[in-house]
Short mmCIF file of C-alpha atoms in Angstrom, two decimals:
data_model
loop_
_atom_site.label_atom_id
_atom_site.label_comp_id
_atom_site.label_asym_id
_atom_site.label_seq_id
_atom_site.Cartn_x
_atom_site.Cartn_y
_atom_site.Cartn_z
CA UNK A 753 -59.58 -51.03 61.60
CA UNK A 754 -56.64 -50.35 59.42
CA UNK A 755 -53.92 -52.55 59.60
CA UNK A 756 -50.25 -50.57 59.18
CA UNK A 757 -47.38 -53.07 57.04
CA UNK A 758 -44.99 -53.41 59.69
CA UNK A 759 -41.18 -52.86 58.84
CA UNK A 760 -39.57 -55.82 58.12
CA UNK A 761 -36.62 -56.24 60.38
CA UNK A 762 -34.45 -53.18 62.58
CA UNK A 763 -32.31 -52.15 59.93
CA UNK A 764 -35.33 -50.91 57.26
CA UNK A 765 -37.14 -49.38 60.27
CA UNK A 766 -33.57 -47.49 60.61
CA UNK A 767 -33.29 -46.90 57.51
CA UNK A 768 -36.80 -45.35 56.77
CA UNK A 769 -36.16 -43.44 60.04
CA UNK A 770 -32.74 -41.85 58.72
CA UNK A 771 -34.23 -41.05 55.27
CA UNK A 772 -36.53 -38.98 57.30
CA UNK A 773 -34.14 -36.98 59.03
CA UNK A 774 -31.94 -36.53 56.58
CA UNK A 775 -34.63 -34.75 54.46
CA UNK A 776 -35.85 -32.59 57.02
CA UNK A 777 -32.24 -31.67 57.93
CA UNK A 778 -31.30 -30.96 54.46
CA UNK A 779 -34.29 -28.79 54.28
CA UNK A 780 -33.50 -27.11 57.65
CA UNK A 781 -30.00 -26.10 56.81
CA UNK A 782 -31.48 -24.68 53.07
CA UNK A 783 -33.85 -22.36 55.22
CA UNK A 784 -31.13 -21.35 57.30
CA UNK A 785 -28.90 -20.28 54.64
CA UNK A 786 -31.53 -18.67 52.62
CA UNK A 787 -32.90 -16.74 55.38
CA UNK A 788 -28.83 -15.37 55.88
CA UNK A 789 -29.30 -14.33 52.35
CA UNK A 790 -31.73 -12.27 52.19
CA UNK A 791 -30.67 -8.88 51.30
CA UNK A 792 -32.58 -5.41 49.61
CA UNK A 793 -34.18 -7.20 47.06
CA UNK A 794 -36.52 -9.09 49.64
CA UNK A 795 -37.21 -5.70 50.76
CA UNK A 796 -38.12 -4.23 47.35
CA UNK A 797 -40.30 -6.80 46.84
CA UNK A 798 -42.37 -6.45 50.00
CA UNK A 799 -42.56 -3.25 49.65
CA UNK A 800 -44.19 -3.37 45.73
CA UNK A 801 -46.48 -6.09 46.46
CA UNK A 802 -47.72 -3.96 49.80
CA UNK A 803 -48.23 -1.14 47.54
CA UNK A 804 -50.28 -2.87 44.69
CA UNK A 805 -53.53 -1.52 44.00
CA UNK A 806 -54.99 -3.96 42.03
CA UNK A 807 -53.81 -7.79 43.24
CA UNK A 808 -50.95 -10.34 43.36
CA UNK A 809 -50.92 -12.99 40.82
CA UNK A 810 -49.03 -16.00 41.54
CA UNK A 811 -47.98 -17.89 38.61
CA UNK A 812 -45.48 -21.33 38.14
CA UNK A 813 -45.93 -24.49 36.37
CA UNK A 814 -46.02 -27.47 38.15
CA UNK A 815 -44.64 -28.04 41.67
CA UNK A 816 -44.03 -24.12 41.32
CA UNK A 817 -47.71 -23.78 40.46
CA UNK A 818 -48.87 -25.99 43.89
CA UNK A 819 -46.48 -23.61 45.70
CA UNK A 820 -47.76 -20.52 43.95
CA UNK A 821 -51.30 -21.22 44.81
CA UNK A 822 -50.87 -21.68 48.34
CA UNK A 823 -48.71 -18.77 48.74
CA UNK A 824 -51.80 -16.65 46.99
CA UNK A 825 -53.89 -18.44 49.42
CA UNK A 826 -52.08 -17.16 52.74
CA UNK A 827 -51.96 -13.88 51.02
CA UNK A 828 -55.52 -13.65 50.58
CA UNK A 829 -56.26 -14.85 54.40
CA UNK A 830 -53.80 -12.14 55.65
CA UNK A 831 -55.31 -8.97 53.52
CA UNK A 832 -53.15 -8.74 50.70
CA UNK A 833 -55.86 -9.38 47.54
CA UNK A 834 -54.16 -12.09 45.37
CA UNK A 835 -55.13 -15.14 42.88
CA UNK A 836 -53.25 -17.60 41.43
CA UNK A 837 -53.21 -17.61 37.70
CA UNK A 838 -51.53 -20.57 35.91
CA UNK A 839 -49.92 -19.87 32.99
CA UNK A 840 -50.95 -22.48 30.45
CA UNK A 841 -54.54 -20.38 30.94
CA UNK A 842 -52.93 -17.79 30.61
CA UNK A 843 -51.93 -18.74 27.16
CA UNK A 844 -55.35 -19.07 26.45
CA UNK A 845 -57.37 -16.09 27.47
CA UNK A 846 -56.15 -15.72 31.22
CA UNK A 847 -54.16 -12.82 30.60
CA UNK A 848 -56.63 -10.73 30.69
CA UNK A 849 -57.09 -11.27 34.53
CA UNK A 850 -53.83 -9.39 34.98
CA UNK A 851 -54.32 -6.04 34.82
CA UNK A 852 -51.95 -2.91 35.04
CA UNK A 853 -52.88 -2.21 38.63
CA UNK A 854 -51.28 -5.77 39.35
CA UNK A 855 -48.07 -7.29 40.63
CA UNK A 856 -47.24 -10.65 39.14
CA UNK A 857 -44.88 -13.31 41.38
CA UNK A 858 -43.81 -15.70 38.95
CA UNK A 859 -41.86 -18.79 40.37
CA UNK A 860 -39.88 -21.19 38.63
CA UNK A 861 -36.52 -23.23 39.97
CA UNK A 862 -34.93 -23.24 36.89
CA UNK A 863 -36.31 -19.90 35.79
CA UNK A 864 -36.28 -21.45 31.99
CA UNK A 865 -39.69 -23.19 32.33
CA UNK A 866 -41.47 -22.20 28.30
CA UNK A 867 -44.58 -22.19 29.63
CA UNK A 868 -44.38 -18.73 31.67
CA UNK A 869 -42.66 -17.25 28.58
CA UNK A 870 -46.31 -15.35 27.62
CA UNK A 871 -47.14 -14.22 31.58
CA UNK A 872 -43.32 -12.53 31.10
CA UNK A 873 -43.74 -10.93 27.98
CA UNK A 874 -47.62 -9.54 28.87
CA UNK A 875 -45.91 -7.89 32.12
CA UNK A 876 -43.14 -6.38 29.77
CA UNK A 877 -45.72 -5.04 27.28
CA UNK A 878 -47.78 -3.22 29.56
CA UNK A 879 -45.08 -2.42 32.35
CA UNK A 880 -46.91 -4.27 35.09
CA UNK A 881 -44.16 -5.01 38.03
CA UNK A 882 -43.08 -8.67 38.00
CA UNK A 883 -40.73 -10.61 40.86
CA UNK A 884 -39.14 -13.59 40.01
CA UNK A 885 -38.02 -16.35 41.97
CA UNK A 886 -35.63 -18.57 40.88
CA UNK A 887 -32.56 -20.29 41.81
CA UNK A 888 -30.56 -19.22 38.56
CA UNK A 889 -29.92 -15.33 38.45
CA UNK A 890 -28.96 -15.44 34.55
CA UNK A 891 -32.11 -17.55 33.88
CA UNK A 892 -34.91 -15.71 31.41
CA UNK A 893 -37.32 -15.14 34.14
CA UNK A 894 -35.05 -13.65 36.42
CA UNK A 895 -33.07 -11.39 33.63
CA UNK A 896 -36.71 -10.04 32.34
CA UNK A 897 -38.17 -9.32 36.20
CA UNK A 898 -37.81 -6.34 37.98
CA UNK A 899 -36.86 -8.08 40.68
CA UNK A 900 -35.02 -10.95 41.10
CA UNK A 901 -35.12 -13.20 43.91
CA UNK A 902 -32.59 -16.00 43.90
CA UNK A 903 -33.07 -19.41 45.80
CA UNK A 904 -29.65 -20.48 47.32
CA UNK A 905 -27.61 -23.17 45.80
CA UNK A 906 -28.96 -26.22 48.09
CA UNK A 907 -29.06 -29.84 47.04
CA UNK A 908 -32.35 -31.55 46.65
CA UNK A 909 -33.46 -34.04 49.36
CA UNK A 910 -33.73 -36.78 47.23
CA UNK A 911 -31.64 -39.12 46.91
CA UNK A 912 -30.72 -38.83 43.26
CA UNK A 913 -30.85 -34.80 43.46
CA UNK A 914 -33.71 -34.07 41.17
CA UNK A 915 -37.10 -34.00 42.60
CA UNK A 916 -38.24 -30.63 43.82
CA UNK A 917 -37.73 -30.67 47.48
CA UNK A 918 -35.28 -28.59 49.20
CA UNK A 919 -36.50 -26.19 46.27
CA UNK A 920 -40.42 -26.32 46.86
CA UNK A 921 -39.63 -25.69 51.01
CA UNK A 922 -37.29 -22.59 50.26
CA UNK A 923 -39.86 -21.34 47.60
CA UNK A 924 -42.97 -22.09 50.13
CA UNK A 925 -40.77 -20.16 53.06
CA UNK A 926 -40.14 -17.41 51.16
CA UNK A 927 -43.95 -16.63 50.43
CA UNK A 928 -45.00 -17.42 54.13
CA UNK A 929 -41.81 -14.35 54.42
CA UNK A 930 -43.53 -12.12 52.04
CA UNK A 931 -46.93 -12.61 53.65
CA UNK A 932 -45.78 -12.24 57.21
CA UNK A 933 -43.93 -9.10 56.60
CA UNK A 934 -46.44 -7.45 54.20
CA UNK A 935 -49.09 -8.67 57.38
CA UNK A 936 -46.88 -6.61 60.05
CA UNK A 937 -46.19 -3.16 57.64
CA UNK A 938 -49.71 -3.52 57.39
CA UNK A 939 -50.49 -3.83 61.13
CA UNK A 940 -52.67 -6.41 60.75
CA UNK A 941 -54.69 -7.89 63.69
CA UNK A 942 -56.68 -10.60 65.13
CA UNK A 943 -60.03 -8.73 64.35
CA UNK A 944 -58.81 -8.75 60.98
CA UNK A 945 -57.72 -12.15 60.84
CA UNK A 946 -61.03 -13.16 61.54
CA UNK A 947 -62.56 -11.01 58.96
CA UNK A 948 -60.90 -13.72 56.44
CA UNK A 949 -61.65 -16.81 58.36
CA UNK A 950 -65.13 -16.46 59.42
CA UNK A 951 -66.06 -20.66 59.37
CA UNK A 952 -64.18 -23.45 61.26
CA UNK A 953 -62.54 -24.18 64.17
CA UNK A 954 -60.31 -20.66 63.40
CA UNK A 955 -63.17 -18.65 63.10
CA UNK A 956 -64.80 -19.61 66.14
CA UNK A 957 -61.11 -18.77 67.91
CA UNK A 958 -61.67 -15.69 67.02
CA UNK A 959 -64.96 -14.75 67.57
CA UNK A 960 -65.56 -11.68 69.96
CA UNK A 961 -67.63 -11.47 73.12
CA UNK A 962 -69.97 -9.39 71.35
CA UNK A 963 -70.85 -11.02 68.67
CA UNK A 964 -72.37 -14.10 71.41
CA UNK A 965 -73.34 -11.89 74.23
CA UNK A 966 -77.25 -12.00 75.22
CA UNK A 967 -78.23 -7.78 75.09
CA UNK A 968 -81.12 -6.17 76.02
CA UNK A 969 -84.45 -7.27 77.50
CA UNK A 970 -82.03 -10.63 77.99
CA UNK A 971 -80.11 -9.63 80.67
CA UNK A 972 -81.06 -10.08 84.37
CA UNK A 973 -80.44 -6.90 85.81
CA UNK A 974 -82.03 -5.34 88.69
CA UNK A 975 -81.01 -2.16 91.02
CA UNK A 976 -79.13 -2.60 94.53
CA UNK A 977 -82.52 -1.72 96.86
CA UNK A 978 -84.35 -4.56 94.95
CA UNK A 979 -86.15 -6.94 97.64
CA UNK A 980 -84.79 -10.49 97.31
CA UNK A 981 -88.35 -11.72 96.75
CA UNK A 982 -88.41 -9.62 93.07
CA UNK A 983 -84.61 -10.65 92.61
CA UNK A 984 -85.78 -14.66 92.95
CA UNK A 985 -88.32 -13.39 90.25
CA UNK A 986 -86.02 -11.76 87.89
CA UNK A 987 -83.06 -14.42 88.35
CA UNK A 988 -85.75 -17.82 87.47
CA UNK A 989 -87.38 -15.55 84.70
CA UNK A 990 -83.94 -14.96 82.38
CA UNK A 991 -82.82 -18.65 83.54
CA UNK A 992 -79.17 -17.87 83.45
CA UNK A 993 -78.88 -18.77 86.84
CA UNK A 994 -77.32 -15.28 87.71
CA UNK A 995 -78.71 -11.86 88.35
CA UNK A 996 -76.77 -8.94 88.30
CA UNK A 997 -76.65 -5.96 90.22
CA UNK A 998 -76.62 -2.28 89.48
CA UNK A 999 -75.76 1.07 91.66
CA UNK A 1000 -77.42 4.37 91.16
CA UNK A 1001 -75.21 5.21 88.52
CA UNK A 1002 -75.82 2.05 85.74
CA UNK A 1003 -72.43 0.05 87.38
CA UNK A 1004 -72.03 -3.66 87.85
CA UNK A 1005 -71.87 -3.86 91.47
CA UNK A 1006 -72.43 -6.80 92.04
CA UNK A 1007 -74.11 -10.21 91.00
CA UNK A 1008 -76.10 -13.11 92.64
CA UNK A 1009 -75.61 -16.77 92.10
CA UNK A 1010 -77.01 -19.75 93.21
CA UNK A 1011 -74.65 -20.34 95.29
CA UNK A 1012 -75.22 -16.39 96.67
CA UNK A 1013 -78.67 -17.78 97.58
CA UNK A 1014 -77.45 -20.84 99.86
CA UNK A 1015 -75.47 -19.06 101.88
CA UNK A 1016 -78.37 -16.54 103.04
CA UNK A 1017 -81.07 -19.07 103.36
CA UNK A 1018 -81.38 -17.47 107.03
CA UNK A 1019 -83.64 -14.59 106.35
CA UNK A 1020 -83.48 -14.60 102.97
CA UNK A 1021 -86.83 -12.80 101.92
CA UNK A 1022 -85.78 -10.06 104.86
CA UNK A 1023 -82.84 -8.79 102.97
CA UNK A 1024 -82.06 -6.23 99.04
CA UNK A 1025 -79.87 -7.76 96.66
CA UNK A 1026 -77.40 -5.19 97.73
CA UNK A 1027 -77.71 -7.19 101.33
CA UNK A 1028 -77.04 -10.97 99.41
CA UNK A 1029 -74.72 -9.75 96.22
CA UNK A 1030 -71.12 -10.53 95.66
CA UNK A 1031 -69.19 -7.73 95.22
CA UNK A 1032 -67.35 -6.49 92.15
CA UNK A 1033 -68.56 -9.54 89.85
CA UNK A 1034 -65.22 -10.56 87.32
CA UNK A 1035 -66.60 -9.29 83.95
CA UNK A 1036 -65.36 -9.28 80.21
CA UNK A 1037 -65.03 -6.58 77.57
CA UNK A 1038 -67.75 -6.64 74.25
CA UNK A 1039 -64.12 -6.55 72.44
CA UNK A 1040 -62.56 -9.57 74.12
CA UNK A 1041 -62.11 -12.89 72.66
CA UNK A 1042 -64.66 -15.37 73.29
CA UNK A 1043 -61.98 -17.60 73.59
CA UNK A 1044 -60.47 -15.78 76.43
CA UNK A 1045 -63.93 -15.41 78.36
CA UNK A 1046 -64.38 -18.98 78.06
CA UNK A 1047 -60.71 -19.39 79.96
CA UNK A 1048 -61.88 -16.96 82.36
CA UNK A 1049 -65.48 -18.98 83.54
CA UNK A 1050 -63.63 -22.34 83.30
CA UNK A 1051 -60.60 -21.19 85.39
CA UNK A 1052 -63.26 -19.88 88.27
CA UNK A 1053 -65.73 -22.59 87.68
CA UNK A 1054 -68.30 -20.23 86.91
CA UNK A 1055 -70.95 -20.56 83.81
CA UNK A 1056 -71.33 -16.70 82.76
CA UNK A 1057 -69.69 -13.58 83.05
CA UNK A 1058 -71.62 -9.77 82.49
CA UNK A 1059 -69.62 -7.92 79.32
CA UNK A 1060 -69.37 -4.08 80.58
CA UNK A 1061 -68.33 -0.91 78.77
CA UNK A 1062 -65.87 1.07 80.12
CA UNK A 1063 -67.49 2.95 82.52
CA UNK A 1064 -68.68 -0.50 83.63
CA UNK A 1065 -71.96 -0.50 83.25
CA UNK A 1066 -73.23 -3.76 81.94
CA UNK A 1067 -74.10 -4.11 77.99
CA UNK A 1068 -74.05 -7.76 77.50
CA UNK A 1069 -74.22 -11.02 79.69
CA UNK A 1070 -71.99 -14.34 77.88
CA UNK A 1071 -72.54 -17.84 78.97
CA UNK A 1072 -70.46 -20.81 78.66
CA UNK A 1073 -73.34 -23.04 76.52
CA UNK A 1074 -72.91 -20.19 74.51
CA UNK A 1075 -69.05 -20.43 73.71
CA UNK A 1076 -69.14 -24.34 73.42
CA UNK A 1077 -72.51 -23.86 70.95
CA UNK A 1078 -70.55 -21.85 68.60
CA UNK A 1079 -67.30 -24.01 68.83
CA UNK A 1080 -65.59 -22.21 71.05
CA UNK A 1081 -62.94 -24.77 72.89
#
């Protein structure tokens, strides 16, 4: 096991405790007065990089570069194409990734940083739209972009002012902004989400009933008139425990559990599944969230639930092993 360096005496745990909220309120009260800042500008640029045909290249040197890569990462995941592209590659053949049909976000606190100088100039030359963001508005990136998107004077949250804190969180923010709002013009929903995040403990979140339902020859199914002797048959044959129940028409009337079967011991081989079945059986949607069928059978203590169509006739059957198999929690 590990063993953690404990703080010397009261007053350097206080002090390491203070540093630590000091930095995270300096950072607070930057987001706070950046967010009041916002003005058309943040609206011109949401509305070019929604429009882009080709993708969004994220470009900065340095801290700006981590930042500009992860901002072309949530991008990505939220259905706005986009790659990060770092501009001493670019220097070196990776212009050619950025194409006319592109929009380039180029970030830089200082907005002077050399290394961005041939990124700039390629946009100019071929009149490909390009935002800056940058806490200087006279700077050389912001003067040669199209639009210019000025970070807040805010003091670092270092103490001696210089390393890029308060700046990286603003500049971070301010692509999760972008994102976010490009996500809602777009109308973008869960089923999308998941088209983006298929692996992992996300994916599985958002995996639909339908895509772990049992179909088919699968399902235990058998008509309301059905002797109890054939149901027994049916219900040990498909070994989900269950058996459901349909009326004349193809509905879900009704289903038959175990626990169906001890209560009507008495007679049991005497009576139709109609005679034994619970009535109106809870069900799920093929379109509903595994997760959310999963809530349902542990909430009623019950292991599977029939997925019917709107005219509730039963298309699918989903079982909790199935949910928990596929990492479903």
């Amino acid at each position: 096991m590990t063993r953690l360096a404990p703080a010397d005496d009261i007053n350097t745990r206080t002090s390491i405790l203070a540093t630590g909220a000091r930095v995270m309120r300096t950072e607070g009260e930057a987001l706070l007065l950046f967010a009041a800042s916002l003005d058309e500008r943040f609206v011109q640029a949401v509305e070019t990089m929604y429009a882009v045909k080709g993708r969004i290249i994220m470009s900065g040197m340095g801290k700006s570069g981590h930042i500009a890569a992860k901002i072309a990462a949530t991008l990505a995941s939220t259905g706005t194409p986009a790659q990060f592209v770092h501009p001493a590659e670019a220097s070196h053949g990776d212009l050619g990734m950025i194409t006319r049909d592109d929009v380039v976000v180029m970030l830089s606190n200082s907005g002077e940083t050399s290394e961005l100088s041939d990124i700039i100039a390629h946009t100019r030359r071929f009149a490909i739209p390009l935002i800056g963001v940058a806490s200087r508005p006279d700077s050389t990136l912001l003067k040669a972009a199209d639009i210019a998107l000025v970070l807040p004077a805010a003091p670092e949250a270092c103490a001696i002012g210089m390393a890029p804190t308060t700046s990286t969180t603003m500049t971070l923010a301010l692509g999760d902004a972008l994102a976010v709002a490009i996500m809602e013009k777009r109308g973008f929903q869960p089923s999308d989400f998941k088209t983006y995040h298929p692996g992992g403990k996300l994916g599985a979140q958002l995996l639909s009933v339908s895509a772990l339902m049992h179909t088919g020859d699968a399902l235990p199914l058998i008509a309301e008139d059905t002797p109890m002797g054939e149901a027994l048959l049916v219900m040990t044959a498909k070994s989900f425990g269950v058996v459901g129940i349909v009326d004349a028409h193809g509905k879900l009337s009704g289903i038959i559990t175990d626990g169906d079967l001890r209560r009507n011991m008495d007679g049991l081989m005497s009576h139709t599944a109609a005679q034994v079945m619970h009535k109106g059986p809870l069900s799920v949607r093929p379109d509903a969230l595994a997760a959310e069928a999963l809530g349902v059978m542990n909430d009623k203590k019950i292991t599977c639930l029939f997925v019917v169509d709107d005219d509730r006739a039963p298309v699918g059957l989903i079982h909790i092993h199935d949910c928990l198999r596929a990492g479903v929690a």
